[in-house]
Amino acid sequence: MAYQSFREYALGTAKIGIGLGVVSVLARWVTGNTIFASPEALIKYGIFGGIGYALMGALALAAFGWVGRKVRRTYPEGETIGDFFRLKLNRTGYWVMIAILLTISVEGMFMQGMAGGLLLNILFDVPISLGMLAFFLFCVVYAGFGGIVVIHRIAFFQVIIVFVAAILIPLYFFIEKGVEHVYAGIRLYHPYLLVTNNHEGLFFIVTGLLIGCGQVFVDQASWQRLYMVETRNVVPTFLLSGLIWSTIPLAFSAMIMIVIFTGGFQNIYSLLFDLIRKIDSFPLLILFVLSAFLAVTSAFGAGIHSLISLIVGNVYPLFKPEAGEKQKIRMGYMLALAIGLLSFVLTFLLEPTLLELLFFFGIIYAALIVPVLVIVFSKGKTGNAIPFCALLGLTAGYASRVELSHMNAIWVSAIVSAAAVLAYEGGKVLRHRVQYRKR
């Protein structure tokens, strides 16, 4: 795809409406996490885990529409989250936030790459390392080199396939097996999934909301889509996206119930293999394979494209301020290869589960919520102390992991960050009052 400017590569040539906006947002957020982590949450935390995962994304996307409306009114000409931070922050605070954004970008690349490799291994018995390599090469070519136009072309196809699979596959099994038999099997083999006074499951729901809001509020791909959508359509686009997205993790959780109602299982990844074996209809099997692969590739593609846009738009000019549009596009292509290689190396060397990875980076997301809201809604420049409040919160969160659980550490991170912001803002108010009285 030949682009005339880097802005065209990053955002396209025209603003998009609600329909394409919803498709683009869903293509970003129907991810490998939805396929792997939502069933894992169901197994680990019971029915509240599946519901909590759905609520996490739905409410976070809806809330981001409200935040995004303020962003567009404040700075309508932006391209990336980095552009907005450059407007609202001083130099030191700006680079602190850019460093944090680059760090959490690794998480997105890692999670989708890991999901892609596992998916190819489960579906085609390809070695995970070889599957990840093929997955990264494909994503680098279509998203890194193709740009936003190619991403949107695939997004339509991906969203349609995923929703057809999410509706037809559970419906087929529940009609064939009978809802009563599935429910009876769950009660017999896995009664813990149906416990309604599961306090850990309820805690997962509220913690998931915290992680989800932080993740969406600083997601570079979501900010790009925010700048693609017409200003008047920002709130309805993200609200509809959240409502529609919530059905996907619930559908995949229902698919997992179809697998486990007849007995036990080895681990969370074996469940997908068992699901594939249970799909005895060849058209439905093809539908599931396509939906799973498209979900993972589109999410990784959106992530790598947004990371390229952030680096070229906000970091590269620091080293080469005179760079022209063609040079920026070439740099974007080189970054696509470099990011793909880095993602492959990380996923090859490390092997956490997707839910563990979500909790690990959830500490950063939780620490960023209040500082980002202050940056967005404050008038004028925001002091350097606000980004450092986020650093303080995430440092406290990771330090507390030695003694506390993953979810408790996430709350420590959020509380410390919020308390630091409140102390700083409260100090500013007191100083203004003292100065006013002196006059």
Short mmCIF file of C-alpha atoms in Angstrom, two decimals:
data_model
loop_
_atom_site.label_atom_id
_atom_site.label_comp_id
_atom_site.label_asym_id
_atom_site.label_seq_id
_atom_site.Cartn_x
_atom_site.Cartn_y
_atom_site.Cartn_z
CA MET A 1 0.00 0.00 0.00
CA ALA A 2 1.52 3.32 -1.10
CA TYR A 3 1.00 6.21 1.33
CA GLN A 4 1.75 9.86 0.62
CA SER A 5 2.28 10.86 4.26
CA PHE A 6 2.83 9.20 7.60
CA ARG A 7 -0.45 10.63 8.91
CA GLU A 8 -2.21 8.80 6.09
CA TYR A 9 -0.38 5.59 7.10
CA ALA A 10 -1.42 6.06 10.75
CA LEU A 11 -5.00 7.37 10.49
CA GLY A 12 -6.15 7.10 6.88
CA THR A 13 -7.39 9.91 4.66
CA ALA A 14 -10.83 10.66 6.15
CA LYS A 15 -12.75 10.56 9.42
CA ILE A 16 -14.88 7.46 9.96
CA GLY A 17 -18.44 7.11 11.25
CA ILE A 18 -19.98 4.99 13.98
CA GLY A 19 -20.23 1.79 11.90
CA LEU A 20 -16.62 1.59 10.77
CA GLY A 21 -15.52 2.99 14.13
CA VAL A 22 -17.20 0.15 16.02
CA VAL A 23 -15.73 -2.41 13.62
CA SER A 24 -12.26 -0.92 14.05
CA VAL A 25 -12.52 -0.86 17.87
CA LEU A 26 -13.83 -4.43 18.00
CA ALA A 27 -11.06 -5.61 15.69
CA ARG A 28 -8.60 -4.15 18.20
CA TRP A 29 -10.20 -5.63 21.32
CA VAL A 30 -11.44 -9.06 20.19
CA THR A 31 -8.04 -10.56 20.90
CA GLY A 32 -6.14 -13.65 21.92
CA ASN A 33 -6.94 -12.68 25.50
CA THR A 34 -10.64 -13.03 24.71
CA ILE A 35 -10.06 -16.56 23.43
CA PHE A 36 -7.61 -17.77 26.09
CA ALA A 37 -7.88 -15.54 29.17
CA SER A 38 -11.68 -15.33 29.45
CA PRO A 39 -12.06 -19.15 29.70
CA GLU A 40 -9.11 -19.17 32.11
CA ALA A 41 -10.93 -16.60 34.27
CA LEU A 42 -14.06 -18.77 34.17
CA ILE A 43 -12.15 -21.86 35.32
CA LYS A 44 -10.21 -20.03 38.02
CA TYR A 45 -12.94 -17.79 39.47
CA GLY A 46 -16.14 -19.54 38.44
CA ILE A 47 -19.10 -17.90 36.79
CA PHE A 48 -18.05 -14.53 38.22
CA GLY A 49 -14.77 -14.87 36.33
CA GLY A 50 -16.52 -15.14 32.97
CA ILE A 51 -18.93 -12.32 33.80
CA GLY A 52 -16.15 -10.17 35.26
CA TYR A 53 -14.01 -10.50 32.15
CA ALA A 54 -16.94 -9.38 29.99
CA LEU A 55 -17.71 -6.42 32.27
CA MET A 56 -14.05 -5.42 32.39
CA GLY A 57 -13.87 -4.60 28.69
CA ALA A 58 -17.43 -3.37 28.24
CA LEU A 59 -17.36 -0.72 30.96
CA ALA A 60 -13.78 0.29 30.15
CA LEU A 61 -14.61 0.98 26.49
CA ALA A 62 -17.76 2.88 27.45
CA ALA A 63 -15.80 5.00 29.94
CA PHE A 64 -13.12 5.68 27.33
CA GLY A 65 -15.77 7.21 25.07
CA TRP A 66 -16.47 9.77 27.80
CA VAL A 67 -12.75 10.44 28.25
CA GLY A 68 -12.23 10.55 24.50
CA ARG A 69 -14.84 13.25 23.97
CA LYS A 70 -12.84 15.54 26.26
CA VAL A 71 -9.62 14.61 24.44
CA ARG A 72 -11.05 15.48 21.02
CA ARG A 73 -12.42 18.80 22.25
CA THR A 74 -9.08 19.70 23.81
CA TYR A 75 -6.83 18.64 20.93
CA PRO A 76 -8.73 17.62 17.77
CA GLU A 77 -5.67 17.58 15.48
CA GLY A 78 -3.75 14.79 17.24
CA GLU A 79 -2.74 11.41 15.85
CA THR A 80 -1.54 9.44 18.89
CA ILE A 81 -1.73 9.42 22.67
CA GLY A 82 1.81 10.82 22.60
CA ASP A 83 0.60 13.94 20.77
CA PHE A 84 -1.92 14.66 23.52
CA PHE A 85 0.65 14.09 26.27
CA ARG A 86 3.05 16.44 24.48
CA LEU A 87 0.35 19.13 24.58
CA LYS A 88 -0.59 18.61 28.24
CA LEU A 89 2.72 17.72 29.91
CA ASN A 90 6.06 19.40 30.43
CA ARG A 91 9.13 17.80 28.88
CA THR A 92 10.12 15.58 31.82
CA GLY A 93 6.60 14.36 32.51
CA TYR A 94 6.05 13.75 28.80
CA TRP A 95 9.06 11.45 28.49
CA VAL A 96 8.13 9.59 31.68
CA MET A 97 4.73 8.78 30.16
CA ILE A 98 6.25 7.84 26.79
CA ALA A 99 8.63 5.44 28.58
CA ILE A 100 5.70 3.84 30.41
CA LEU A 101 3.71 3.55 27.17
CA LEU A 102 6.61 1.84 25.39
CA THR A 103 6.96 -0.57 28.32
CA ILE A 104 3.32 -1.64 28.34
CA SER A 105 3.39 -1.99 24.55
CA VAL A 106 5.60 -5.02 25.08
CA GLU A 107 2.76 -6.66 27.01
CA GLY A 108 0.36 -6.39 24.09
CA MET A 109 2.88 -7.78 21.62
CA PHE A 110 3.80 -10.57 24.01
CA MET A 111 0.25 -11.67 24.78
CA GLN A 112 -0.96 -11.77 21.18
CA GLY A 113 2.21 -13.47 19.97
CA MET A 114 1.92 -16.12 22.64
CA ALA A 115 -1.75 -16.65 21.80
CA GLY A 116 -0.95 -16.89 18.09
CA GLY A 117 1.77 -19.49 18.61
CA LEU A 118 -0.42 -21.57 20.91
CA LEU A 119 -3.31 -21.36 18.49
CA LEU A 120 -1.26 -22.66 15.56
CA ASN A 121 0.13 -25.41 17.79
CA ILE A 122 -3.35 -26.50 18.90
CA LEU A 123 -4.94 -26.28 15.46
CA PHE A 124 -2.20 -27.64 13.21
CA ASP A 125 0.26 -29.30 15.61
CA VAL A 126 2.94 -26.82 14.51
CA PRO A 127 5.78 -26.37 17.07
CA ILE A 128 4.99 -23.29 19.16
CA SER A 129 8.24 -21.52 18.23
CA LEU A 130 7.65 -22.09 14.50
CA GLY A 131 4.01 -21.06 14.86
CA MET A 132 4.99 -17.82 16.59
CA LEU A 133 7.54 -17.04 13.87
CA ALA A 134 4.95 -17.55 11.11
CA PHE A 135 2.43 -15.49 13.07
CA PHE A 136 4.82 -12.56 13.57
CA LEU A 137 5.92 -12.55 9.93
CA PHE A 138 2.33 -12.45 8.73
CA CYS A 139 1.38 -9.61 11.10
CA VAL A 140 4.47 -7.56 10.24
CA VAL A 141 3.66 -7.77 6.53
CA TYR A 142 -0.06 -7.04 6.71
CA ALA A 143 -0.13 -4.45 9.52
CA GLY A 144 3.39 -3.05 9.70
CA PHE A 145 3.75 -2.64 5.94
CA GLY A 146 0.05 -2.44 5.03
CA GLY A 147 -0.92 0.40 7.35
CA ILE A 148 -4.36 1.41 8.55
CA VAL A 149 -6.13 0.85 5.21
CA VAL A 150 -5.21 -2.85 5.11
CA ILE A 151 -6.04 -3.21 8.82
CA HIS A 152 -9.54 -1.83 8.24
CA ARG A 153 -10.10 -4.08 5.23
CA ILE A 154 -9.34 -7.17 7.30
CA ALA A 155 -11.28 -5.79 10.30
CA PHE A 156 -14.65 -6.09 8.52
CA PHE A 157 -14.03 -9.72 7.66
CA GLN A 158 -12.66 -10.51 11.12
CA VAL A 159 -15.56 -9.02 13.09
CA ILE A 160 -18.17 -10.79 10.94
CA ILE A 161 -16.44 -14.18 11.25
CA VAL A 162 -15.91 -13.86 15.01
CA PHE A 163 -19.53 -12.96 15.71
CA VAL A 164 -20.90 -15.70 13.48
CA ALA A 165 -18.69 -18.21 15.31
CA ALA A 166 -19.65 -16.82 18.72
CA ILE A 167 -23.35 -17.28 17.90
CA LEU A 168 -23.45 -20.50 15.88
CA ILE A 169 -20.99 -22.75 17.76
CA PRO A 170 -22.54 -22.47 21.26
CA LEU A 171 -26.04 -22.59 19.73
CA TYR A 172 -25.17 -25.77 17.80
CA PHE A 173 -23.83 -27.56 20.88
CA PHE A 174 -26.59 -26.45 23.25
CA ILE A 175 -29.22 -27.65 20.78
CA GLU A 176 -27.38 -30.92 20.12
CA LYS A 177 -26.47 -31.74 23.75
CA GLY A 178 -29.31 -29.96 25.51
CA VAL A 179 -28.92 -27.12 27.98
CA GLU A 180 -30.12 -29.34 30.84
CA HIS A 181 -27.42 -31.94 30.19
CA VAL A 182 -24.69 -29.29 30.06
CA TYR A 183 -25.90 -27.74 33.32
CA ALA A 184 -26.16 -31.15 35.01
CA GLY A 185 -22.65 -32.05 33.88
CA ILE A 186 -21.21 -28.80 35.23
CA ARG A 187 -22.96 -29.38 38.57
CA LEU A 188 -21.58 -32.92 38.72
CA TYR A 189 -17.96 -32.39 37.64
CA HIS A 190 -17.33 -28.69 38.32
CA PRO A 191 -19.81 -27.43 40.94
CA TYR A 192 -17.34 -24.75 42.08
CA LEU A 193 -18.03 -22.86 38.85
CA LEU A 194 -21.62 -22.23 39.92
CA VAL A 195 -20.94 -20.96 43.44
CA THR A 196 -22.65 -17.58 43.84
CA ASN A 197 -20.99 -16.51 47.11
CA ASN A 198 -17.52 -16.76 45.60
CA HIS A 199 -15.79 -13.78 47.22
CA GLU A 200 -12.62 -14.26 45.17
CA GLY A 201 -14.71 -14.18 42.01
CA LEU A 202 -16.37 -10.93 43.09
CA PHE A 203 -12.96 -9.49 43.90
CA PHE A 204 -11.82 -10.49 40.41
CA ILE A 205 -14.74 -8.53 38.90
CA VAL A 206 -13.86 -5.26 40.64
CA THR A 207 -10.13 -5.78 40.05
CA GLY A 208 -10.84 -6.59 36.41
CA LEU A 209 -12.70 -3.29 36.04
CA LEU A 210 -9.63 -1.51 37.40
CA ILE A 211 -7.31 -3.33 34.98
CA GLY A 212 -9.67 -2.86 32.05
CA CYS A 213 -10.06 0.88 32.53
CA GLY A 214 -6.33 1.38 32.87
CA GLN A 215 -5.60 -0.80 29.85
CA VAL A 216 -8.08 0.97 27.57
CA PHE A 217 -7.27 4.48 28.83
CA VAL A 218 -3.61 4.17 27.74
CA ASP A 219 -4.02 1.83 24.77
CA GLN A 220 -2.31 3.44 21.80
CA ALA A 221 -4.51 1.71 19.21
CA SER A 222 -7.67 2.92 20.97
CA TRP A 223 -6.35 6.49 20.96
CA GLN A 224 -5.66 6.21 17.23
CA ARG A 225 -9.23 5.08 16.63
CA LEU A 226 -10.40 7.93 18.84
CA TYR A 227 -8.73 10.35 16.42
CA MET A 228 -10.13 8.54 13.37
CA VAL A 229 -13.77 8.85 14.46
CA GLU A 230 -15.75 12.05 13.91
CA THR A 231 -15.93 14.03 17.17
CA ARG A 232 -19.71 13.81 17.55
CA ASN A 233 -19.55 10.01 17.17
CA VAL A 234 -16.86 9.29 19.77
CA VAL A 235 -19.15 8.45 22.72
CA PRO A 236 -21.68 6.27 20.82
CA THR A 237 -18.86 4.46 18.98
CA PHE A 238 -17.09 3.33 22.14
CA LEU A 239 -20.33 2.71 24.04
CA LEU A 240 -21.63 0.40 21.30
CA SER A 241 -18.22 -1.25 21.01
CA GLY A 242 -18.25 -2.06 24.72
CA LEU A 243 -21.76 -3.50 24.65
CA ILE A 244 -21.06 -5.66 21.60
CA TRP A 245 -17.61 -6.75 22.82
CA SER A 246 -19.02 -8.07 26.12
CA THR A 247 -20.84 -10.85 24.26
CA ILE A 248 -17.60 -12.35 22.90
CA PRO A 249 -15.93 -13.51 26.17
CA LEU A 250 -19.32 -14.81 27.34
CA ALA A 251 -19.63 -16.83 24.12
CA PHE A 252 -16.13 -18.32 24.47
CA SER A 253 -16.84 -19.13 28.11
CA ALA A 254 -19.99 -20.94 26.97
CA MET A 255 -17.89 -22.93 24.50
CA ILE A 256 -15.60 -24.03 27.33
CA MET A 257 -18.61 -25.19 29.37
CA ILE A 258 -19.51 -27.41 26.43
CA VAL A 259 -16.11 -29.08 26.78
CA ILE A 260 -15.95 -29.58 30.54
CA PHE A 261 -19.50 -30.74 31.25
CA THR A 262 -18.49 -34.34 30.43
CA GLY A 263 -15.50 -34.54 32.81
CA GLY A 264 -12.17 -33.07 33.90
CA PHE A 265 -9.33 -31.46 31.94
CA GLN A 266 -5.53 -31.19 32.08
CA ASN A 267 -4.98 -27.43 31.80
CA ILE A 268 -6.55 -24.35 30.28
CA TYR A 269 -4.86 -24.82 26.91
CA SER A 270 -5.99 -28.44 26.62
CA LEU A 271 -9.58 -27.16 26.75
CA LEU A 272 -9.25 -25.54 23.33
CA PHE A 273 -7.86 -28.76 21.90
CA ASP A 274 -10.80 -30.64 23.43
CA LEU A 275 -13.19 -28.07 21.98
CA ILE A 276 -11.78 -28.56 18.51
CA ARG A 277 -12.16 -32.32 18.85
CA LYS A 278 -15.79 -31.88 19.90
CA ILE A 279 -16.70 -29.73 16.90
CA ASP A 280 -17.88 -32.54 14.63
CA SER A 281 -19.23 -30.21 11.95
CA PHE A 282 -16.52 -29.35 9.40
CA PRO A 283 -18.01 -25.93 8.46
CA LEU A 284 -18.16 -24.97 12.16
CA LEU A 285 -14.58 -26.15 12.65
CA ILE A 286 -13.40 -23.95 9.78
CA LEU A 287 -15.43 -21.09 11.24
CA PHE A 288 -13.81 -21.51 14.67
CA VAL A 289 -10.29 -21.72 13.21
CA LEU A 290 -10.82 -18.58 11.13
CA SER A 291 -12.38 -16.61 14.00
CA ALA A 292 -9.61 -17.51 16.45
CA PHE A 293 -6.78 -16.76 14.01
CA LEU A 294 -8.32 -13.51 12.77
CA ALA A 295 -8.93 -12.31 16.34
CA VAL A 296 -5.30 -12.80 17.31
CA THR A 297 -3.79 -11.39 14.12
CA SER A 298 -6.00 -8.29 14.01
CA ALA A 299 -5.23 -7.46 17.65
CA PHE A 300 -1.49 -7.88 17.15
CA GLY A 301 -1.68 -5.94 13.89
CA ALA A 302 -3.46 -3.03 15.59
CA GLY A 303 -0.90 -3.11 18.39
CA ILE A 304 2.18 -3.11 16.17
CA HIS A 305 0.71 -0.40 13.93
CA SER A 306 -0.11 1.88 16.88
CA LEU A 307 3.33 1.33 18.42
CA ILE A 308 4.99 2.27 15.12
CA SER A 309 2.81 5.39 14.97
CA LEU A 310 3.79 6.36 18.52
CA ILE A 311 7.53 5.90 17.96
CA VAL A 312 7.66 7.57 14.55
CA GLY A 313 5.32 10.38 15.57
CA ASN A 314 6.68 11.12 19.04
CA VAL A 315 10.17 9.63 19.47
CA TYR A 316 11.81 9.59 16.01
CA PRO A 317 11.54 13.41 15.51
CA LEU A 318 13.72 13.86 18.60
CA PHE A 319 16.61 12.21 16.78
CA LYS A 320 15.80 13.40 13.26
CA PRO A 321 13.59 16.52 13.37
CA GLU A 322 14.09 17.27 9.66
CA ALA A 323 12.79 13.83 8.52
CA GLY A 324 10.33 13.99 5.63
CA GLU A 325 7.15 11.96 5.18
CA LYS A 326 8.82 9.25 3.06
CA GLN A 327 11.59 8.87 5.63
CA LYS A 328 9.01 8.45 8.38
CA ILE A 329 7.19 5.78 6.41
CA ARG A 330 10.47 3.91 5.77
CA MET A 331 11.27 4.14 9.47
CA GLY A 332 7.83 2.67 10.17
CA TYR A 333 8.62 -0.33 7.99
CA MET A 334 11.97 -0.89 9.73
CA LEU A 335 10.29 -0.61 13.12
CA ALA A 336 7.73 -3.22 12.06
CA LEU A 337 10.55 -5.72 11.48
CA ALA A 338 12.32 -4.78 14.72
CA ILE A 339 9.15 -5.01 16.84
CA GLY A 340 8.21 -8.32 15.26
CA LEU A 341 11.67 -9.73 16.03
CA LEU A 342 11.60 -8.44 19.63
CA SER A 343 8.13 -9.90 20.18
CA PHE A 344 9.25 -13.28 18.84
CA VAL A 345 12.30 -13.37 21.14
CA LEU A 346 10.23 -12.45 24.21
CA THR A 347 7.50 -14.99 23.56
CA PHE A 348 10.12 -17.65 22.80
CA LEU A 349 11.99 -17.10 26.09
CA LEU A 350 9.09 -16.51 28.53
CA GLU A 351 6.06 -18.71 29.19
CA PRO A 352 3.56 -17.20 31.66
CA THR A 353 -0.17 -17.80 31.25
CA LEU A 354 -2.16 -14.97 29.71
CA LEU A 355 -4.06 -14.30 32.94
CA GLU A 356 -0.80 -14.11 34.92
CA LEU A 357 0.54 -11.67 32.34
CA LEU A 358 -2.62 -9.57 32.60
CA PHE A 359 -2.23 -9.38 36.39
CA PHE A 360 1.48 -8.55 36.13
CA PHE A 361 0.95 -5.59 33.81
CA GLY A 362 -2.32 -4.77 35.55
CA ILE A 363 -0.21 -3.11 38.26
CA ILE A 364 0.95 -0.54 35.69
CA TYR A 365 -2.54 -0.06 34.27
CA ALA A 366 -4.03 0.51 37.73
CA ALA A 367 -1.37 3.09 38.59
CA LEU A 368 -2.12 5.06 35.42
CA ILE A 369 -5.89 5.53 35.77
CA VAL A 370 -6.03 8.58 38.04
CA PRO A 371 -2.95 10.32 36.55
CA VAL A 372 -4.34 9.95 33.01
CA LEU A 373 -7.74 11.30 34.08
CA VAL A 374 -6.04 14.30 35.70
CA ILE A 375 -3.97 14.92 32.55
CA VAL A 376 -7.08 14.75 30.34
CA PHE A 377 -9.46 16.86 32.44
CA SER A 378 -7.08 19.44 33.90
CA LYS A 379 -6.86 22.89 32.34
CA GLY A 380 -3.57 23.86 30.75
CA LYS A 381 -0.30 22.06 31.38
CA THR A 382 -0.14 19.31 34.00
CA GLY A 383 2.77 19.28 36.43
CA ASN A 384 5.60 16.74 36.19
CA ALA A 385 4.51 15.35 39.55
CA ILE A 386 1.47 13.61 38.02
CA PRO A 387 3.46 11.12 35.87
CA PHE A 388 5.77 10.53 38.84
CA CYS A 389 2.69 9.69 40.94
CA ALA A 390 2.02 6.88 38.46
CA LEU A 391 5.63 5.71 38.83
CA LEU A 392 5.27 5.77 42.61
CA GLY A 393 2.08 3.72 42.43
CA LEU A 394 3.44 1.03 40.14
CA THR A 395 6.65 0.79 42.19
CA ALA A 396 4.58 0.25 45.34
CA GLY A 397 2.46 -2.33 43.52
CA TYR A 398 5.41 -4.41 42.35
CA ALA A 399 7.10 -4.14 45.76
CA SER A 400 3.93 -5.42 47.47
CA ARG A 401 3.83 -8.54 45.26
CA VAL A 402 6.42 -10.07 47.59
CA GLU A 403 3.80 -10.29 50.36
CA LEU A 404 0.44 -9.89 48.61
CA SER A 405 -1.51 -11.66 45.88
CA HIS A 406 -1.61 -10.38 42.29
CA MET A 407 -5.00 -8.71 42.73
CA ASN A 408 -4.12 -7.10 46.06
CA ALA A 409 -0.92 -5.70 44.52
CA ILE A 410 -3.00 -4.12 41.75
CA TRP A 411 -5.11 -2.31 44.35
CA VAL A 412 -1.99 -1.16 46.20
CA SER A 413 -0.72 0.33 42.94
CA ALA A 414 -4.01 2.14 42.26
CA ILE A 415 -4.45 3.44 45.81
CA VAL A 416 -0.87 4.72 46.18
CA SER A 417 -1.01 6.43 42.78
CA ALA A 418 -4.40 8.03 43.51
CA ALA A 419 -3.32 9.12 47.00
CA ALA A 420 -0.16 10.72 45.60
CA VAL A 421 -2.19 12.61 42.99
CA LEU A 422 -4.69 13.79 45.62
CA ALA A 423 -1.87 14.93 47.90
CA TYR A 424 -0.24 16.87 45.05
CA GLU A 425 -3.48 18.48 43.87
CA GLY A 426 -4.50 19.22 47.47
CA GLY A 427 -1.14 20.88 48.07
CA LYS A 428 -1.66 23.08 45.02
CA VAL A 429 -5.07 24.20 46.28
CA LEU A 430 -3.65 25.03 49.72
CA ARG A 431 -0.77 27.02 48.19
CA HIS A 432 -3.20 29.04 46.06
CA ARG A 433 -5.34 29.82 49.10
CA VAL A 434 -2.33 30.92 51.14
CA GLN A 435 -1.14 33.18 48.31
CA TYR A 436 -4.65 34.61 47.91
CA ARG A 437 -4.88 35.46 51.62
CA LYS A 438 -1.49 37.16 51.55
CA ARG A 439 -2.80 39.50 48.88
#
